[in-house]
XYZ file of C-alpha atoms in Angstrom:
468
model
C 80.408 107.628 67.763
C 78.377 110.459 66.241
C 75.082 108.821 67.306
C 76.381 108.389 70.848
C 77.270 112.081 71.116
C 73.857 113.137 69.761
C 72.111 110.852 72.269
C 74.231 112.263 75.112
C 73.486 115.896 74.383
C 69.777 115.176 73.853
C 69.632 113.332 77.167
C 71.405 116.152 79.001
C 69.074 118.704 77.406
C 65.923 116.788 78.319
C 67.016 116.100 81.876
C 68.262 119.653 82.280
C 64.980 121.145 81.090
C 63.129 118.912 83.496
C 65.291 120.479 86.209
C 66.042 117.075 87.683
C 69.737 117.870 87.184
C 70.532 121.362 88.410
C 74.087 121.440 87.016
C 77.041 119.344 85.929
C 80.713 119.858 86.684
C 84.204 118.660 85.756
C 86.781 118.145 88.470
C 90.195 116.851 89.489
C 91.426 115.807 92.953
C 94.893 115.267 94.411
C 94.725 112.240 96.691
C 97.316 111.156 99.290
C 96.851 107.909 101.180
C 98.120 105.860 104.126
C 98.053 102.151 103.266
C 97.214 99.479 105.838
C 99.082 96.184 105.976
C 97.650 92.988 107.450
C 100.310 91.216 109.514
C 99.819 87.471 109.018
C 102.779 86.289 111.145
C 103.460 88.527 114.206
C 107.174 88.703 115.075
C 109.463 90.419 117.565
C 110.531 93.555 115.669
C 108.009 93.749 112.800
C 105.283 96.344 113.379
C 101.620 96.235 112.445
C 101.620 99.612 110.723
C 100.279 101.982 108.079
C 102.437 103.215 105.185
C 101.622 106.878 105.875
C 105.155 108.269 105.775
C 107.013 105.777 103.602
C 104.848 105.705 100.456
C 104.589 109.004 98.607
C 102.204 108.328 95.744
C 99.605 110.962 94.853
C 96.669 109.839 92.712
C 94.750 112.305 90.543
C 91.102 111.257 90.071
C 89.274 113.108 87.280
C 85.500 113.032 87.193
C 82.226 114.260 85.717
C 79.589 115.178 88.318
C 75.875 115.916 88.268
C 74.152 118.006 90.925
C 70.605 116.768 91.491
C 67.737 118.522 93.167
C 67.255 118.011 96.906
C 71.033 118.271 97.462
C 72.107 114.934 95.953
C 75.062 114.562 93.600
C 76.551 111.766 91.494
C 80.123 111.606 90.131
C 81.688 109.291 87.548
C 85.467 109.218 87.278
C 88.791 107.507 86.633
C 92.269 107.371 88.144
C 95.357 105.156 88.272
C 97.076 104.223 91.518
C 100.099 102.226 92.720
C 99.651 99.704 95.556
C 102.378 98.365 97.853
C 102.984 95.614 100.410
C 105.740 95.926 102.970
C 106.894 95.989 106.554
C 108.293 98.343 109.192
C 110.558 97.508 112.131
C 111.166 98.756 115.648
C 114.608 97.332 116.349
C 117.317 98.380 118.846
C 119.879 99.032 116.104
C 117.635 101.659 114.504
C 119.411 101.147 111.187
C 116.828 99.583 108.866
C 113.280 100.946 109.009
C 111.678 98.487 106.595
C 110.914 97.855 102.954
C 108.127 97.654 100.381
C 107.388 95.937 97.091
C 105.196 97.263 94.321
C 102.122 94.996 94.267
C 100.083 96.399 91.407
C 99.190 99.412 89.312
C 95.380 99.568 89.293
C 93.215 101.492 86.821
C 90.079 102.595 88.684
C 86.579 103.493 87.532
C 84.420 104.908 90.309
C 80.899 106.086 91.135
C 80.406 108.585 93.979
C 77.010 109.294 95.540
C 76.718 112.128 98.071
C 74.229 114.329 99.902
C 74.680 117.896 101.221
C 73.579 117.589 104.841
C 74.748 121.125 105.654
C 74.824 124.268 103.495
C 75.670 127.792 104.567
C 76.309 130.507 101.985
C 79.338 129.220 100.029
C 80.091 126.267 102.296
C 78.627 122.759 102.209
C 79.342 119.546 104.123
C 78.545 116.156 102.565
C 78.966 112.470 103.430
C 79.430 110.267 100.369
C 79.965 106.666 99.352
C 82.160 105.490 96.460
C 81.914 102.263 94.520
C 85.179 101.429 92.758
C 86.166 98.898 90.139
C 89.883 98.257 89.590
C 91.601 96.563 86.665
C 95.013 95.057 87.401
C 98.066 95.584 85.204
C 100.398 93.170 87.015
C 97.924 90.341 86.338
C 98.797 90.756 82.647
C 102.534 91.484 82.861
C 105.441 91.174 85.264
C 106.347 94.146 87.474
C 109.546 96.063 86.779
C 111.219 95.900 90.167
C 112.638 92.927 92.054
C 113.673 92.950 95.710
C 117.266 91.764 96.325
C 118.997 90.405 99.364
C 120.400 93.168 101.601
C 123.124 92.683 104.217
C 123.350 95.978 106.118
C 126.241 96.809 108.440
C 126.834 99.836 110.645
C 130.091 101.283 111.993
C 129.643 99.435 115.309
C 129.742 95.997 113.724
C 126.001 95.325 113.888
C 124.665 93.355 110.929
C 121.067 93.236 109.651
C 120.095 90.820 106.884
C 116.809 91.154 104.997
C 115.429 89.166 102.088
C 112.243 89.223 100.006
C 111.592 87.204 96.806
C 108.628 89.209 95.367
C 107.475 86.509 92.924
C 104.974 87.247 90.169
C 101.633 85.378 90.440
C 102.542 84.368 94.002
C 103.206 87.648 95.791
C 101.671 89.996 93.195
C 99.607 89.824 90.022
C 97.057 87.639 91.853
C 93.783 88.803 90.239
C 92.636 90.655 87.133
C 89.757 92.565 88.740
C 89.154 94.210 92.127
C 86.249 95.988 93.830
C 86.429 98.585 96.601
C 84.032 100.536 98.811
C 85.042 103.984 100.084
C 82.974 106.136 102.488
C 84.146 109.745 102.870
C 83.317 113.175 104.260
C 83.648 116.183 101.943
C 83.755 119.947 102.489
C 83.012 122.083 99.430
C 83.650 125.842 99.168
C 82.325 127.927 96.268
C 85.094 130.404 95.433
C 83.254 132.024 92.536
C 80.402 131.224 90.162
C 81.457 127.971 88.545
C 84.653 127.454 90.582
C 84.635 125.225 93.689
C 87.327 123.920 96.040
C 86.806 120.691 97.971
C 88.543 118.808 100.768
C 87.866 115.180 101.588
C 88.866 112.498 104.104
C 87.879 108.872 103.647
C 88.672 105.185 103.896
C 89.091 102.722 101.022
C 88.028 99.124 101.762
C 89.176 96.170 99.613
C 87.648 92.713 99.638
C 90.373 90.328 98.445
C 94.132 90.075 98.790
C 96.062 92.076 96.200
C 99.545 90.902 97.150
C 102.048 89.804 99.791
C 105.385 90.813 101.241
C 107.279 87.685 102.276
C 110.844 87.263 103.450
C 112.879 87.430 106.618
C 114.690 89.890 108.871
C 117.681 89.077 111.099
C 119.864 91.099 113.511
C 123.361 89.726 114.151
C 123.062 86.140 115.427
C 119.476 86.412 116.650
C 116.886 84.012 115.159
C 115.395 85.019 111.829
C 112.053 86.802 111.882
C 109.937 85.583 108.990
C 107.809 88.325 107.459
C 104.412 87.662 105.924
C 102.266 90.726 105.358
C 99.419 91.198 102.920
C 97.467 94.128 101.499
C 93.867 94.194 100.342
C 94.115 97.775 99.146
C 92.824 99.214 102.418
C 93.912 102.784 103.118
C 92.964 106.083 104.708
C 93.180 109.076 102.426
C 93.016 112.848 102.267
C 92.340 114.742 99.073
C 91.934 118.290 97.864
C 90.761 119.438 94.471
C 88.710 121.790 92.372
C 85.816 121.542 89.939
C 84.160 123.804 87.391
C 80.379 123.920 87.522
C 77.997 124.547 84.599
C 74.420 125.494 85.512
C 71.366 124.127 83.666
C 69.023 126.559 85.331
C 69.511 130.149 86.409
C 72.561 130.631 88.602
C 71.734 131.259 92.242
C 72.551 134.617 93.752
C 75.970 134.615 95.408
C 76.379 136.641 98.551
C 79.059 139.287 98.232
C 82.309 138.663 100.034
C 85.594 140.480 100.265
C 87.336 137.779 98.240
C 84.941 138.045 95.274
C 85.143 141.843 95.317
C 88.929 141.602 94.968
C 88.789 139.535 91.755
C 86.931 141.988 89.478
C 87.326 139.961 86.280
C 87.454 142.198 83.209
C 86.054 139.526 80.885
C 88.996 139.628 78.443
C 90.916 136.456 77.724
C 94.589 137.147 76.987
C 97.053 134.703 75.432
C 100.797 134.463 76.196
C 103.468 132.274 74.643
C 107.079 131.987 75.755
C 110.139 130.024 76.843
C 110.524 128.560 80.325
C 113.967 127.998 81.897
C 113.358 125.845 84.964
C 115.658 124.569 87.687
C 115.459 122.392 90.785
C 117.665 122.663 93.845
C 117.490 119.858 96.403
C 119.655 118.214 99.018
C 119.949 114.622 100.242
C 121.587 115.942 103.462
C 125.030 115.059 102.057
C 125.104 116.898 98.716
C 123.168 119.668 96.994
C 122.075 119.220 93.398
C 121.179 121.858 90.789
C 119.116 120.367 87.955
C 118.156 122.650 85.005
C 115.527 122.083 82.275
C 113.880 124.153 79.550
C 110.886 124.172 77.196
C 107.904 126.141 75.806
C 105.132 127.606 77.969
C 101.577 128.784 77.203
C 99.692 131.078 79.570
C 96.084 132.339 79.624
C 95.108 135.459 81.607
C 91.536 136.313 82.592
C 91.447 139.337 84.857
C 93.411 138.446 87.973
C 93.262 134.704 87.257
C 95.845 132.904 85.095
C 96.487 129.349 83.937
C 99.814 128.205 82.469
C 101.201 124.957 81.061
C 104.802 124.204 80.105
C 106.664 121.168 78.760
C 110.262 120.839 79.988
C 113.130 118.688 78.740
C 116.164 117.728 80.811
C 119.257 115.539 80.750
C 120.436 114.899 84.271
C 123.289 113.265 86.142
C 123.946 112.981 89.859
C 125.639 110.701 92.367
C 124.512 109.325 95.705
C 127.030 110.274 98.366
C 128.847 107.378 100.056
C 127.522 108.518 103.465
C 124.055 107.576 102.216
C 124.867 104.756 99.782
C 124.357 101.047 100.243
C 126.581 99.458 102.883
C 126.660 95.659 102.607
C 128.379 93.127 104.837
C 130.580 90.700 102.900
C 130.286 87.292 104.556
C 133.297 85.867 102.689
C 135.766 88.666 103.521
C 134.313 89.657 106.906
C 134.297 93.328 105.980
C 131.943 96.043 104.770
C 131.416 96.822 101.085
C 130.403 100.376 100.177
C 128.679 101.393 96.964
C 128.950 104.811 95.369
C 126.112 105.199 92.858
C 126.036 107.479 89.814
C 122.748 107.938 87.921
C 122.206 109.287 84.417
C 118.777 109.806 82.863
C 116.508 112.044 80.770
C 113.109 113.494 81.646
C 110.095 115.149 80.081
C 108.107 117.180 82.588
C 104.763 118.956 82.369
C 104.036 121.810 84.776
C 100.616 123.472 85.097
C 99.647 126.308 87.458
C 96.441 128.082 88.453
C 97.289 131.475 89.972
C 95.631 134.584 91.362
C 97.191 138.056 91.075
C 96.959 139.719 94.486
C 99.109 142.795 93.700
C 99.472 144.967 90.571
C 101.359 148.248 90.375
C 102.801 149.861 87.262
C 104.838 147.246 85.387
C 104.932 144.793 88.307
C 102.523 141.987 89.162
C 102.640 139.448 92.007
C 100.661 136.184 91.897
C 100.254 133.086 94.050
C 98.767 129.728 93.192
C 98.914 125.965 93.138
C 100.672 123.835 90.536
C 100.544 120.251 89.328
C 103.549 118.503 87.789
C 104.133 115.143 86.155
C 107.606 113.860 85.234
C 108.385 111.042 82.767
C 111.772 109.263 82.961
C 113.580 107.485 80.139
C 117.081 106.458 79.001
C 118.066 105.550 82.565
C 121.539 104.145 83.196
C 123.859 103.986 86.189
C 127.383 103.264 87.326
C 128.734 102.097 90.657
C 132.007 101.764 92.524
C 132.344 98.992 95.118
C 135.108 99.292 97.681
C 135.719 97.171 100.768
C 136.427 98.963 104.029
C 139.896 97.396 104.103
C 140.746 99.285 100.886
C 140.978 96.152 98.739
C 138.872 94.643 95.954
C 137.827 97.921 94.333
C 135.423 97.266 91.450
C 133.594 99.503 88.999
C 130.411 98.451 87.230
C 127.514 99.452 84.997
C 123.803 98.761 85.525
C 120.388 99.606 84.125
C 118.080 100.839 86.869
C 114.306 100.962 86.978
C 111.888 102.700 89.292
C 108.411 101.576 90.461
C 106.712 104.237 88.339
C 107.921 105.441 84.956
C 106.440 108.777 85.956
C 105.944 110.791 89.131
C 103.488 113.554 89.891
C 102.486 115.914 92.661
C 101.361 119.376 93.633
C 103.427 122.438 94.431
C 102.529 125.863 95.899
C 103.964 128.717 93.862
C 104.726 132.448 94.066
C 105.316 134.431 90.848
C 106.574 137.932 90.007
C 106.048 139.406 86.499
C 107.658 142.504 85.003
C 106.278 144.071 81.792
C 109.122 145.346 79.591
C 106.478 146.746 77.251
C 102.882 145.923 76.358
C 103.933 142.696 74.599
C 107.047 141.330 76.373
C 106.879 140.024 79.949
C 109.603 138.480 82.133
C 108.440 136.274 84.976
C 110.182 134.603 87.906
C 108.444 132.078 90.160
C 109.393 129.709 92.971
C 107.748 126.700 94.607
C 108.417 123.603 96.687
C 107.606 120.070 95.575
C 108.275 116.577 96.812
C 110.570 114.612 94.517
C 108.990 111.175 94.412
C 111.629 109.703 92.104
C 114.578 110.417 94.396
C 112.666 109.344 97.501
C 111.588 106.106 95.819
C 114.976 105.257 94.356
C 116.881 106.093 97.520
C 114.554 104.128 99.820
C 116.110 100.767 98.875
C 119.523 102.345 98.246
C 119.976 103.994 101.639
C 120.914 102.758 105.073
C 117.562 104.268 106.226
C 118.721 105.996 109.415
C 115.434 107.849 109.932
C 116.040 109.584 106.611
C 113.763 112.551 105.957
C 111.868 112.990 102.662
C 113.630 115.025 99.996
C 111.951 118.263 98.927
C 112.983 120.413 96.018
C 113.073 124.184 95.628
C 111.722 124.665 92.109
C 112.171 127.959 90.196
C 111.269 129.138 86.688
C 112.494 132.050 84.587
C 110.041 132.748 81.771
C 109.887 135.212 78.882
C 106.388 135.735 77.442
C 105.094 137.380 74.342
C 101.797 138.987 75.402
C 99.227 139.005 72.581
């Protein structure tokens, strides 16, 4: 290991001195995609569609990049991503929108090659091509989730039956290795020396089938529609991110702008340590939930810029309101069965924010920024109550529930207000909005999907810092 590190630094030094590599940079992107399904058996109500609105899974590629002379750049990176296969419907009942199965969790290694075709002051525009290798996890182990049989019924007596087997090694877990090709267009903006923001749109092309969604869909007494869709990992995507650049040769002169003049970094790195009391408030359109958590937080200040990281612990319980819960048609009794669901679980959450202070006066400071969160779930249990619409056959039960991902992540805009009690003690309050992937994912199969909107959470933090 020691010899490898010595060789690396010698190679970087030699190449850097030769000025073949102008700089290198470290970056992270936040990537949202719209998956494409391939409809193998066209049917009456099943749509040939993209999973743009139904799958909320944000990938976070991290990478090491090298800026070459003559405007070329090369990036090497890694990320993990969840792939789905599913279907959507356009039926007259408008009660069931569709469904999806988790096909695979892929660990990607990628190589990006790009060229700056346009540069103007801080702005550059670049086409690029990505070569991706993906290693399957479902090829080595069974997936967590299984798709059951659903008999949906509405209050007008309409019945929709859906079924999907989702069998390992037949519908998913097909191959151990995958390759992808992804052309993209990127816009890069240099905020400050060493700090860049980038925005990218692209298309990911797969070359072999990753998995299938098979089953059937039936409305009342109409003939069954047999579903057979496949995914090859094709998707459109949009990403935004940032990278930190390190120059090998002398830094180029940066034209002055109003934004850079506002920063005025004082060159002093300040350390803060404290306690973070966090809470989430969200609504599923039937109930509102208040979910608290707490944990330590570390914050670094550098002039008007700040970076903070906190680890939060929570024990949470909530119920799914019967207006949104599963409504199944009981063939034997000829009536509707309604589930009330109660979930109980624990989480560990990491929250990180990069912020800029745009207002300072006396003991007050206002900052705005962008955050990244990742939530891990464990100790998940649930209870249910089943009651027929005729008031008979009430039954209570217990179940262990699982979710497609054991963790969820995303980005959140944030606004913070700090008040300095004295030169060492600071109280801060901040608020942001984030999409709650866990609740959306769990409720997708548990709801009577009547054009249900995504659930967004109002996230707030009360922090007390000790300012060193």
